[in-house]
Each structure stands twice: as C-alpha cells, then as structure tokens.
XYZ file of C-alpha atoms in Angstrom:
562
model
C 0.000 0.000 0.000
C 2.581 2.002 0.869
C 4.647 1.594 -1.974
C 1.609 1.918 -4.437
C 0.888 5.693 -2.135
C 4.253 6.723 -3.403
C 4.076 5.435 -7.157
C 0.797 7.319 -6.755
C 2.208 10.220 -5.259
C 5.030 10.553 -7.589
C 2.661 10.371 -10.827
C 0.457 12.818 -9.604
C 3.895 15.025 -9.231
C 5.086 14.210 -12.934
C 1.648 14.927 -14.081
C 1.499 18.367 -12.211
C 4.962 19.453 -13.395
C 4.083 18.086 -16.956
C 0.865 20.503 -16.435
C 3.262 23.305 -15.184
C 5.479 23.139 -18.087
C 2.584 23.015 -20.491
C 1.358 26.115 -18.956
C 4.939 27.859 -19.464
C 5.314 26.902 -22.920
C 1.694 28.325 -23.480
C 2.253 31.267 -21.448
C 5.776 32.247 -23.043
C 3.894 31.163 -26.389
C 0.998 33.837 -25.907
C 3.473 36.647 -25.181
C 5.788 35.646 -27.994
C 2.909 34.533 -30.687
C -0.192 34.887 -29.538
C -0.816 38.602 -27.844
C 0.348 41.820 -29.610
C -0.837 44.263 -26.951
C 1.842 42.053 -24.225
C 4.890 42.770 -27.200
C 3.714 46.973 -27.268
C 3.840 47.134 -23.116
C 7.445 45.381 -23.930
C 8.286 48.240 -26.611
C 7.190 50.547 -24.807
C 9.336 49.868 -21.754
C 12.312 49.389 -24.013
C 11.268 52.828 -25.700
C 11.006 54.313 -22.135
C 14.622 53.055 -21.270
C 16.350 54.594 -23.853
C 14.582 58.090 -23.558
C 15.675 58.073 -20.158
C 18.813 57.413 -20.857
C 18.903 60.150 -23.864
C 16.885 62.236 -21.598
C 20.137 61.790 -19.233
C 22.846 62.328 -22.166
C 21.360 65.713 -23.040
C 20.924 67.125 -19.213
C 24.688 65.922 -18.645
C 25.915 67.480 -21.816
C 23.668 70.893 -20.915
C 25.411 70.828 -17.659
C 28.566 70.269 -18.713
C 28.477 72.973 -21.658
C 26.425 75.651 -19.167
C 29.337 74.904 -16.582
C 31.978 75.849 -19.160
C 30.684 78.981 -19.491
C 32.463 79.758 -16.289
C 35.867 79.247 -17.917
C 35.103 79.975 -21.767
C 32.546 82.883 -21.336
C 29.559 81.543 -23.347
C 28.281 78.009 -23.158
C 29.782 75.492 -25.722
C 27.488 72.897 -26.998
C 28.420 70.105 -29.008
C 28.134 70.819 -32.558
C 26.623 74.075 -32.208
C 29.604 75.307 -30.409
C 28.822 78.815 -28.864
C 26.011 79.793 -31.554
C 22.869 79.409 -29.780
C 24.432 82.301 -27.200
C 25.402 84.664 -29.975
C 21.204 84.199 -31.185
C 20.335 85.217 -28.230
C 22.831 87.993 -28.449
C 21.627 89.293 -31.977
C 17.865 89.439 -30.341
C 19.044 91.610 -28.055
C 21.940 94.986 -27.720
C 24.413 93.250 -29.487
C 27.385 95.308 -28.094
C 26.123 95.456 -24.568
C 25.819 91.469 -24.768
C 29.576 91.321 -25.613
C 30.422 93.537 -23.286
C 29.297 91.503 -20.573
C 30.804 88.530 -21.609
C 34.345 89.875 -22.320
C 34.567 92.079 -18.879
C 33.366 88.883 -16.872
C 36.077 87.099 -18.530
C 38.855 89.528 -18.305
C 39.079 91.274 -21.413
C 39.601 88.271 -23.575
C 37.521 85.407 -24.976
C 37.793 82.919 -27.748
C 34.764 82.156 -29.486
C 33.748 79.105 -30.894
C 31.041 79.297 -33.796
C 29.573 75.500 -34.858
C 31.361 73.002 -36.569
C 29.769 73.816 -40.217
C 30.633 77.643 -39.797
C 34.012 79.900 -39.668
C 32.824 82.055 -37.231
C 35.789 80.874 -34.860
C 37.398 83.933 -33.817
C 39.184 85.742 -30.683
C 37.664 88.364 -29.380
C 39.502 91.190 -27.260
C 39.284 94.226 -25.625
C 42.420 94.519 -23.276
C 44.457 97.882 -24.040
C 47.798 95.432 -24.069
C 46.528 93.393 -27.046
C 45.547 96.506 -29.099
C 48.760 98.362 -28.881
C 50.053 94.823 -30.078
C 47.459 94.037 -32.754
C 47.535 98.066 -33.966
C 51.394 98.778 -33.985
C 53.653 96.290 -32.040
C 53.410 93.374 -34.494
C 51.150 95.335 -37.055
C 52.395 93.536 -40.235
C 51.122 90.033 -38.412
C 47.597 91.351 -38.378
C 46.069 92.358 -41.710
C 42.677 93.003 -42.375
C 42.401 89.397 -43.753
C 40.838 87.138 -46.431
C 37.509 86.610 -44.246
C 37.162 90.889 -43.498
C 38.067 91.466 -47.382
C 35.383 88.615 -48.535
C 32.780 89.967 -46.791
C 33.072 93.295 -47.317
C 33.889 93.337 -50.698
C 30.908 93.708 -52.769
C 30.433 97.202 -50.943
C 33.952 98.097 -50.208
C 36.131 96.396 -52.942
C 39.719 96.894 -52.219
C 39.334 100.756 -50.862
C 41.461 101.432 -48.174
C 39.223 100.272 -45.488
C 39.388 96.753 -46.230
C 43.081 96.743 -48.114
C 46.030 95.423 -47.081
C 49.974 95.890 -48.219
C 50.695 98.195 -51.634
C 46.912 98.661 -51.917
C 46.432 100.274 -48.803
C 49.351 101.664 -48.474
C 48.873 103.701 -52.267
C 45.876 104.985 -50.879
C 47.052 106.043 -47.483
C 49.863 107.897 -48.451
C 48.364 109.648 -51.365
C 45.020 110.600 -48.935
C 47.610 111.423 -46.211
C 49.512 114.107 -48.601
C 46.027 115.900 -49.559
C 44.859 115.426 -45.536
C 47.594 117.785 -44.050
C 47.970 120.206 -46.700
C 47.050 123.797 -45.942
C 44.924 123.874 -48.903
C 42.879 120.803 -47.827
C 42.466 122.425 -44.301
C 41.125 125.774 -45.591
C 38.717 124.142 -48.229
C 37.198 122.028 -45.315
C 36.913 125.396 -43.388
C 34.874 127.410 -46.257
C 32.919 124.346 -47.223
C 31.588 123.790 -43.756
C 30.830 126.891 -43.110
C 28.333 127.200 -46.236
C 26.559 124.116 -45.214
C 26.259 125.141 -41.299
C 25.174 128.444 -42.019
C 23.845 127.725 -45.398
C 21.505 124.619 -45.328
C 22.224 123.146 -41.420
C 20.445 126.113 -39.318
C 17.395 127.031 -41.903
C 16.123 123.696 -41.698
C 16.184 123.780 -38.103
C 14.490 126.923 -37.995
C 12.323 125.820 -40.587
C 11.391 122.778 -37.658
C 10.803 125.146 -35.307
C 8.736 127.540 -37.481
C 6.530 124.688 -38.040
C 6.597 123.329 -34.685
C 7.367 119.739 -35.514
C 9.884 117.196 -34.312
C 12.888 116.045 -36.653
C 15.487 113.167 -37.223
C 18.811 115.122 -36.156
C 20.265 112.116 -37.043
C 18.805 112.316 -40.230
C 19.682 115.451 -40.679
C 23.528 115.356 -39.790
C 23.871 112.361 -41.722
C 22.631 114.943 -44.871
C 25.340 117.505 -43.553
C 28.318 115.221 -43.328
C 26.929 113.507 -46.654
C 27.121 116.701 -48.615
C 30.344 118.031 -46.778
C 32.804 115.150 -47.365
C 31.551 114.624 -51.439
C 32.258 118.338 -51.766
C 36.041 118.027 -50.250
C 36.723 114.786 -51.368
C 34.861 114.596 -55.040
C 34.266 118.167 -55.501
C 30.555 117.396 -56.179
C 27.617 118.885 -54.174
C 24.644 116.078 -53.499
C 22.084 119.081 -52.217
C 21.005 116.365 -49.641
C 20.734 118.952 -47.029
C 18.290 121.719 -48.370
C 15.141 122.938 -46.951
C 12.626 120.461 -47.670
C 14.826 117.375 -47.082
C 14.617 116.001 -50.524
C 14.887 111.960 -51.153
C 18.302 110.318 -50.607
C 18.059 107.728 -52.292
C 21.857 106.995 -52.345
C 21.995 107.816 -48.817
C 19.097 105.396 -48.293
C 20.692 102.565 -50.431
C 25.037 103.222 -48.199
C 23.141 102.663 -44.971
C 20.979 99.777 -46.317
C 24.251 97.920 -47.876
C 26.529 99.118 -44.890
C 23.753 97.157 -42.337
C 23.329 93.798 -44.510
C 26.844 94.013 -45.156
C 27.969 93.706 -40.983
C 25.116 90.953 -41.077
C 28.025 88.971 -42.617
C 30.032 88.725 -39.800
C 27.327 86.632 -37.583
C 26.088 84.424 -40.363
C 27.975 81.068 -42.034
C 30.302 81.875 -44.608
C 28.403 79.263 -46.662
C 25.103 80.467 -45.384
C 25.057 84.210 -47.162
C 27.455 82.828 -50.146
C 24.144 80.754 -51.043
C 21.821 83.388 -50.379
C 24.284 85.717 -52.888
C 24.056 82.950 -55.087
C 19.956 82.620 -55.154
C 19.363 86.361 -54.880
C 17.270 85.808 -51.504
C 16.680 88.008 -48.301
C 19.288 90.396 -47.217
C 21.675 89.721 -49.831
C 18.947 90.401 -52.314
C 18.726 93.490 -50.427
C 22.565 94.199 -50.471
C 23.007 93.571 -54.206
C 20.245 96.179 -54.613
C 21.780 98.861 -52.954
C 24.813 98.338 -53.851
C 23.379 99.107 -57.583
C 22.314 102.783 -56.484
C 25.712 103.461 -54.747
C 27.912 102.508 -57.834
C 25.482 104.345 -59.765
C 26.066 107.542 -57.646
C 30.002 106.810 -58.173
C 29.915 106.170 -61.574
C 28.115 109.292 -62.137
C 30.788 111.092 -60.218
C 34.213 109.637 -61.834
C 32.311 110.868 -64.914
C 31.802 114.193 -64.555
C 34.938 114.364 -63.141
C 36.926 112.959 -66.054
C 34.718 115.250 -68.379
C 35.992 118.312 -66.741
C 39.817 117.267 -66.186
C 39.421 116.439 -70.392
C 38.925 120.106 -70.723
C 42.372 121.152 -68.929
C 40.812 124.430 -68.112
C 42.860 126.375 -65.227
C 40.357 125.811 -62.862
C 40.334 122.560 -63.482
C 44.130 122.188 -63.251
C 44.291 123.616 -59.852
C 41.647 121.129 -58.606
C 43.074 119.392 -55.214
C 39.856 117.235 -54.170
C 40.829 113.500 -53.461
C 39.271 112.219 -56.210
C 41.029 114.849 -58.673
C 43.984 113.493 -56.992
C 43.858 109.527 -57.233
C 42.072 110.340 -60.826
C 45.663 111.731 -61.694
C 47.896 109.199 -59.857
C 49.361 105.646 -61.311
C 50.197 102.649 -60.437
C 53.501 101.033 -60.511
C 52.860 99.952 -64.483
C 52.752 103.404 -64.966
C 49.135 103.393 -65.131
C 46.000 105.437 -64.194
C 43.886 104.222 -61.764
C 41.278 102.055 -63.153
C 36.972 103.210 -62.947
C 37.005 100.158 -60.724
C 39.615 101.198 -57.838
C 38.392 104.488 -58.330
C 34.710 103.686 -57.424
C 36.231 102.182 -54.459
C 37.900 104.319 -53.220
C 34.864 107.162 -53.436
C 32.911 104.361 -51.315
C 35.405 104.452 -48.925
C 35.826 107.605 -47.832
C 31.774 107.971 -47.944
C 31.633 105.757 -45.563
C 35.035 107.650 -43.477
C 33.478 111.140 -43.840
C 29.829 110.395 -43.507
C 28.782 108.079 -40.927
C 31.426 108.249 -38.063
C 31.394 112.076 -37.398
C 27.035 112.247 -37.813
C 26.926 108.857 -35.644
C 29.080 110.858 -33.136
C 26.971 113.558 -32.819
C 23.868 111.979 -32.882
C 24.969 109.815 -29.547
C 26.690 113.389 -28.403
C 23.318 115.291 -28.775
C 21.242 112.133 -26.541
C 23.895 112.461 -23.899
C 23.642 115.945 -23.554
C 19.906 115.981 -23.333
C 20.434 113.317 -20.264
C 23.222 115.545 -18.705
C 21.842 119.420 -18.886
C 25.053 120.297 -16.683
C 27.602 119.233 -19.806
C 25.553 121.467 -22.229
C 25.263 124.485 -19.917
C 29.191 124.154 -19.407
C 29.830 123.955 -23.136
C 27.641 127.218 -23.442
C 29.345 129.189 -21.000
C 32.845 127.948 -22.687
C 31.411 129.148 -26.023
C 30.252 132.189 -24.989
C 33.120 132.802 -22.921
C 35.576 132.521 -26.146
C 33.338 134.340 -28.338
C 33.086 137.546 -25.692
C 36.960 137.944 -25.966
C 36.255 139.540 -29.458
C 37.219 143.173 -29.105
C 36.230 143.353 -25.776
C 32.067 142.227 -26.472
C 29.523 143.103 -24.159
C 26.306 141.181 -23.479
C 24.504 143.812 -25.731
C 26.608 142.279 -28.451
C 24.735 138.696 -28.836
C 24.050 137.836 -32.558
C 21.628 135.433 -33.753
C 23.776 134.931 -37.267
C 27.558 134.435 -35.318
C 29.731 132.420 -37.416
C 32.679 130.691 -34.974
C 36.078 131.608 -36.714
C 38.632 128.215 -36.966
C 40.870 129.688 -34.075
C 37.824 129.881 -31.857
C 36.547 126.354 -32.469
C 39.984 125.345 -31.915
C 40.329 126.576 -27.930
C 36.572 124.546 -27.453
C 38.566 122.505 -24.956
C 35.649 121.450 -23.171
C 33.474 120.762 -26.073
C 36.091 118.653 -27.357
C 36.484 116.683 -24.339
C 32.808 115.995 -24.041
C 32.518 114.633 -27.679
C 35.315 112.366 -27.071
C 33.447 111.173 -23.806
C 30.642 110.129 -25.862
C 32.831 108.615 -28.490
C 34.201 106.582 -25.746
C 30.967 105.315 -24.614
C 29.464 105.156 -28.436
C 32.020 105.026 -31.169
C 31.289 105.327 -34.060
C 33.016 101.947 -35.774
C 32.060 99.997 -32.581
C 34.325 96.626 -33.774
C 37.051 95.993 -35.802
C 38.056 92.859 -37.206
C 42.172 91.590 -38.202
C 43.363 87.881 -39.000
C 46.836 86.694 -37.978
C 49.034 85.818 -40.706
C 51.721 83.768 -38.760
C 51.624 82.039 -35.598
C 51.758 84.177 -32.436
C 50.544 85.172 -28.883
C 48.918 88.056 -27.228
C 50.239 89.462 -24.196
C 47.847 88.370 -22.096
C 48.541 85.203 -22.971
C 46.330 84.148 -25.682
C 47.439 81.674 -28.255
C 47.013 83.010 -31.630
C 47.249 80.087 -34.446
C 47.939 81.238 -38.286
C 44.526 82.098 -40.070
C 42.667 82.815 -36.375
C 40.029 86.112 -36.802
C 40.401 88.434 -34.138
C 37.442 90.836 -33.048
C 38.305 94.014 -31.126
C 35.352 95.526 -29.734
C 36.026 99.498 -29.318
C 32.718 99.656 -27.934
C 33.503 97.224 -24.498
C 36.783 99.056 -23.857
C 35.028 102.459 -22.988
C 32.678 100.122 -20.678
C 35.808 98.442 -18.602
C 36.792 99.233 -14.957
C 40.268 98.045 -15.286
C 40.743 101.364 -18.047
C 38.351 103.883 -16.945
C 37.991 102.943 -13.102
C 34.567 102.452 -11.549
C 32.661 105.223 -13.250
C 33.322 103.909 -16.652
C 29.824 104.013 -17.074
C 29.077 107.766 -16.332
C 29.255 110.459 -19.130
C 31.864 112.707 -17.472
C 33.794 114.883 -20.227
C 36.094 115.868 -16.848
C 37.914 113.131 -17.262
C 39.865 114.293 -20.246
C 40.573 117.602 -18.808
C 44.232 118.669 -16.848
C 43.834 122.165 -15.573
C 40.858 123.159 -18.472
C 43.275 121.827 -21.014
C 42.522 118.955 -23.072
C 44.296 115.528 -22.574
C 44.419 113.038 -25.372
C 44.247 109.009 -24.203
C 46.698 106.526 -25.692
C 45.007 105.114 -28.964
C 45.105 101.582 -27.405
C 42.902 102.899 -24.582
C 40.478 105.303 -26.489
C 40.550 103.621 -30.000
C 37.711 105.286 -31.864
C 39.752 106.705 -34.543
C 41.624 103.451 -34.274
C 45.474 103.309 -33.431
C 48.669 102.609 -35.458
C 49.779 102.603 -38.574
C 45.818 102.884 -40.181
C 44.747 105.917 -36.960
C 42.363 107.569 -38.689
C 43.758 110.867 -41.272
C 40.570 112.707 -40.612
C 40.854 112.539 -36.896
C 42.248 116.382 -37.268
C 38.935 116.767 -39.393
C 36.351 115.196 -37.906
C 36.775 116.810 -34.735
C 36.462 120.344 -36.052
C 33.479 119.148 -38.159
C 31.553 117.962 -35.100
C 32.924 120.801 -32.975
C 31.481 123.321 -35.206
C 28.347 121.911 -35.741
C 27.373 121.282 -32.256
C 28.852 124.458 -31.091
C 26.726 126.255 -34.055
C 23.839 124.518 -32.637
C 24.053 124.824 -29.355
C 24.488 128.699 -28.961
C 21.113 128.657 -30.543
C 18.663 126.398 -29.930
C 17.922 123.851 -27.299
C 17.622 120.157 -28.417
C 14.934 117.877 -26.566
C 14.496 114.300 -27.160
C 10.788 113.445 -27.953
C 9.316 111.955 -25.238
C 9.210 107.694 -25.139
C 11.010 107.508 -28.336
C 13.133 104.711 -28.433
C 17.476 104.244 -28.413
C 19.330 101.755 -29.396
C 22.087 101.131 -31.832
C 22.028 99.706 -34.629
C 24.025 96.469 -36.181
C 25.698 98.127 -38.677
C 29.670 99.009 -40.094
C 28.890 102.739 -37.864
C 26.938 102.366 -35.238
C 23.176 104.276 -36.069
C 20.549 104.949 -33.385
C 18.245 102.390 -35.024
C 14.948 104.962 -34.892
C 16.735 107.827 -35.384
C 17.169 110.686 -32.871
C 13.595 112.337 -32.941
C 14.359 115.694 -31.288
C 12.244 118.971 -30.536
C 13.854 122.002 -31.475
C 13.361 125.593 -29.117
C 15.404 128.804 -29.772
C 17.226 129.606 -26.455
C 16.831 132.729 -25.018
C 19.058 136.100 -25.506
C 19.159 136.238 -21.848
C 20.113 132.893 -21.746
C 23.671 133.878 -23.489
C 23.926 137.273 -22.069
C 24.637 135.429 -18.753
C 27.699 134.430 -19.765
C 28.634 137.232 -22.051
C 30.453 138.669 -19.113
C-alpha cells in the first residue's frame, strides 16, 4: 500500500509538473505569438529606457556645456559650439551682450562658432593686445581674407578693407592731400556754407513749423554733402530745406547694415543666399546698384571736366582729382574700378562716423543738462573775448572763426566722452598671418580672426575705473586743457599705422556743428522715443534721434557774455 501511495504520489507530481510546463510553454507562447498588446507594453518599456537614458545624455551634456561657461565665457554645446548664445545675443543689444561677456572674462575670450561655420574667432578688448594688434606686431595682423570677402561687394579693395601696396597707395596719397594747408582751408569754407547755409534754416524751418525732426537724419545729410564736396568736388544738395529723397543715402546705410550681417552668419550660409538672390543679400546687391550708380556718375563728370584742362580745373586738389591723376607702378591710371572704391570708402570715413558721433553726443547731452550748460558758457566765454564784447553784443547769425573752435577745450572733451561710450566703428576685425601670442597670454594660431570691440573698452573698470559708465567729459581735462588718451585705450579713430587721417577733421566738423547749434537752440528728445544702436559698419541709433527744437533765449547767453 505504501509503496503503491508513493508510485501514486510521484505520478500525480510528474503529471502536475508536466501541467506546469505546459502552462509555461503556453504562457511564453501567448506573449511571444499569440498577444500583440503584451509585445507593445514590452516596446514601450524598451522605448522608455532609452529616452531616459537620452533624456540623461542631453541634461549631462547641458550641464557640462552651461558649466563651461564659467571658464570659456559663453556656453559650448556640441556641434553648435557657442552659436545658440550669440542668437540670443543678436535678439538683443548686441554690443552690450559682448560687453558683458568679455569684462566677466577679463578682457579676452575665444569664441567658438559651430562646426559647419568659420565664425571661430578671438575676441579682445584689453588695451595690451591693441597696442600689439595696432602697432607692435602690425604687419602680423592684416585686415584678412575673411574681413576682405565679406566686405567686398560694398567696399572692394578701398582702403578700409586693403592690405599691403593697396592700402598703403591709398594712405599715403590721402595722407599728402589730408595735411595740406589747402585741404584744411577748403574744409573750413565748405563747412561753413553748409552750417550756415543749409544746417540752421532747416532747423528753424522745424521750429517755425513746430514739428519734431530726425537730427540724425539730418547730420547724416550735412556730413553727406560736406565730405563729397572736399573729397569729389561734387555737391549732393542732400541737405536743403525740404529734405529732398536720398536715395543713395538710403541705399550706403541699407548695404553698410546687410553688409555687418556677414560677420554673424555662415560663410556658406550668405554665399548661397548671394548665389539665389534671396533676403538680405537680395537686399545688399540692390543697394549696392544705387551706390555705384552715384560713383559712376561722379568719376564721370569728373573725367569730363579734367578732359577740358581748363585752369580751374588744373588747380583742382579734391581726393578724387587726386587719385584720378595718380598711377600705379605699371605706370598706369587708376582704373573706374579702384576708383569707385575708393569714393565708397571715404563715404563711408566722412559720412557716418562724425554724424553717428553727434547723434549719440546730442542724446547724452539731453540726459546731462550740466555738460551742455558748461559747453555754453565755454562758447560764450571765447566768443566775448572779441574786441572786448559786451552782453549787448549777442548775434543770432555768429559764425565761430577756426581759431575759436579750436580753444573749445571742453566741447572737445565731451565729444570724445561720448565717443568713448558710443564710437562710431564699434568693432574691428584683423586675422593673424603667422603664428603668435597676445600678451595676455592668448594663443594666436595662423589664419585665427580676431574681433576688437572698441565699444567694451570704454565700458571696462580696469581702463576707466569704476565710473566707466558715467558720461563725465572731466575726465579728459588737466587744468581746463585737453588731454588726449593713448590710442590703445580710447581707440575710436583706431590706433597705429591705419589711426584715422581725418581725426584732425572730424573733430572740427563735429565741434562746429554742435557748437553752431548749441548757442542757438535747445535740443529735446521726444518723449518715449526709443534708443538703441544699430548692427551696422557705424553704429546708427536704429529709430533715429527724434528731437524737438526751441530757440534759447538772448538772456540765456547774455549770462555768460560777461
């Protein structure tokens, strides 16, 4: 019985494990065959996994790019390298973004663009590197392939983007015409016929009519007209009661704006936009069609009236007169080409930096009424030393002779205070043509872009101490005299071997038109309207400067006419 219990027992246990494998092999057979929904739960958890884990991968990589930030300045993603920052940057003040992230990283910060792009580039503002970008090592730094590419449909090889014989043609042959006496006394005259001319009827016609105007606008017209009557010998009429349409003036500051756009986009990017004619190269190719009309019309009325070799004609010293005469080293004349060019050029030199200047000069002083009330007493002070004047002797039509615009030592100061919070070129841009290294340190490989932002230097503690931020035209002053700052500290008319040959000029441009102004009218900003600068080759007030003209008060200058 016993025995027959066990056999029992133990078939009853084969049966039930036979029945439990059964079972196994028809559960494992209904997940594997037999049920789809059981195989998508499976998916799915697989699918979960592996976002989880990318999920991780892409907060450890966000980490680890945001934390580099600390030690690079900007965040440096994979692939995109630093480009998602510099988006941000372009959607906001540009210059003011920089700014921030080259003071919090000492002056100095190497930028990495994304791994399709050249936008790799070094970007400085320390005083040290500038004096050895500028002069110290000067032939190492050219203006470069990547400047000259991108500015060249605009620019060409005028002596902004030139490098070697080119440039240096062109600089000494401006330089010669720049500080002759000749030169100096023609800029005189022709200033003073647009100032008193065309400059102060349309602000009285403003007033007259009680309406707001573009100053900017306006001084943009001035300096247009001033610098093609010295340097071409040609009179635009942009500035004339009325304000007439500019439609090359329109069409420089259309193709100088898309033209900067360069700089932040891919190489390959705008090349293929060129290529298809689309969006702001469409644009650029458009305007450039009205400038090199403008120039072409120019060079041709020139070379009409040198064909006549009249005596006038012969004693012509403009700059274009002049390169129209020169040759090159075959022995021959410059051709319609290089000539264009340079015309282009020195548009862009005369016109837009001393107008940009005074624009940002004339929004200062209407935030800081204690700058303009010092710069009237100076003025009124220097004009009462005339044969003794009295304060009955105020005159509405004064015209400020050369040697009194010269002793405007305040004036001057407070002009280059707001150039050194708003310059008018507020980058600049070199390449390094053999190996080398900064003095701060900085590695500098062959064929590295450098950036040198003017702009973030007048913004820096470590060069203007802690009120680098206030507008304080004191600061350039020793005993009511005038101090000039090292070009490697205040580089708005840049430094070296290219400083600026209208410096001389530009100054007594902007002195005499502000000081012209300012003993007669007060200038108001219109209330709300909005300033900000513009991306551009000069740096524009994007909306203009929308300002309400008053005439100030005889008493007003009597005061001082002491």
């Amino acid at each position: 019985m016993h025995t027959v219990y066990i056999s029992d027992h133990s078939n009853i246990m084969d049966k039930g494990m036979n029945s439990t494998n059964v079972l196994s092999s028809s559960f494992s057979s209904f997940h594997s065959t037999s049920n789809p929904l059981s195989r998508s739960m499976l998916f799915f958890v697989s699918e979960l996994q592996m976002l989880e884990i990318l999920l991780a991968f892409v907060v450890f990589i966000a980490i680890h790019s945001i934390r580099q930030r600390k030690h690079q300045g900007l965040p440096n993603w994979p692939f995109a390298g630093m480009l998602p920052s510099l988006i941000i940057g372009l959607r906001q003040d540009l210059y003011e973004w920089l700014s921030e992230v080259i003071c919090r990283q000492n002056g100095t910060f190497i930028f990495k663009g994304a791994w399709f792009t050249n936008l790799n580039c070094v970007v400085t503002a320390d005083p040290r590197n500038l004096e050895y970008l500028l002069k110290t090592k000067f032939s190492n730094f050219p203006k470069g392939e990547y400047f000259r590419n991108s500015v060249n449909d605009l620019l060409g090889d005028g002596i902004f983007g030139a490098d070697d014989e080119i440039w240096q043609r062109q600089r000494k042959t401006a330089s010669l015409e720049f500080h002759s006496a000749k030169f100096r006394q023609l800029t005189a005259e022709s200033l003073l016929e647009l100032v008193h001319g065309r400059l102060l009827p349309v602000l009285e016609d403003s007033i007259n009519q009680a309406a707001p105007v573009d100053l900017q606008d306006i001084l943009l017209r001035l300096t247009f007209d001033n610098v093609c009557m010295i340097a071409f010998g040609v009179d635009p009429g942009c500035l004339r009661q009325g304000l007439p349409d500019r439609p090359f003036a329109q069409a420089f500051e259309a193709a100088t704006e898309t033209t900067i756009a360069r700089f932040v986009t891919p190489t390959i990017v705008w090349k293929t936009m060129r290529f298809l004619n689309l969006g702001t190269e469409r644009t650029l190719k458009q305007s450039i069609r009205v400038v090199n009309k403008f120039a072409e019309e120019v060079i041709g009325t020139r070379k009409k009236e040198l064909s006549l070799s009249t005596e006038d004609i012969n004693q012509r010293s403009d700059l274009l007169t002049v390169f129209m005469r020169q040759k090159d080293e075959k022995g021959q004349l410059l051709t319609e080409k290089l000539l264009r060019d340079v015309c282009v050029n020195f548009i862009l030199a005369g016109r837009d930096t001393s107008s940009v200047a005074l624009s940002w000069f004339f929004w200062l002083l209407n935030k800081h009424p204690e700058v303009e009330e010092k710069i009237l007493a100076e003025i009124c002070g220097i004009v009462n030393i005339r044969q003794n004047l009295t304060s009955e002797d105020y005159k509405e039509d004064l015209i400020f002779k050369p040697e009194e615009v010269k002793k405007m030592e305040y004036l001057h100061a407070a002009l280059s205070e707001s150039l050194r919070l708003y310059p008018s070129v507020p980058v600049d841009h070199k390449e390094v043509l053999e190996d080398d290294i900064f003095p701060d340190g900085t590695i500098l490989k062959k064929g590295t872009k450098i950036v040198y932002s003017i702009y973030t230097m007048g913004r820096m503690e470590a060069i203007w101490g802690k009120d680098s931020g206030e507008y304080k035209p004191e600061r350039w002053l020793r005993d009511g005299r005038f101090i000039s700052e090292s070009a490697y500290k205040f580089t708005a008319f840049n430094g070296g071997p290219r400083l600026c040959l209208g410096k001389d000029f530009a100054y007594y441009q902007m002195k005499f038109a502000a000081a012209s102004i300012l003993y007669r009218y007060h200038v108001t900003m219109v209330k709300h309207h909005p300033v900000v600068p513009k991306m551009s080759l000069t740096m524009y007030l994007k909306y203009g400067l929308q300002v309400q003209l008053s005439r100030r008060a005889k008493s007003e200058i009597q005061k001082y006419m002491v």
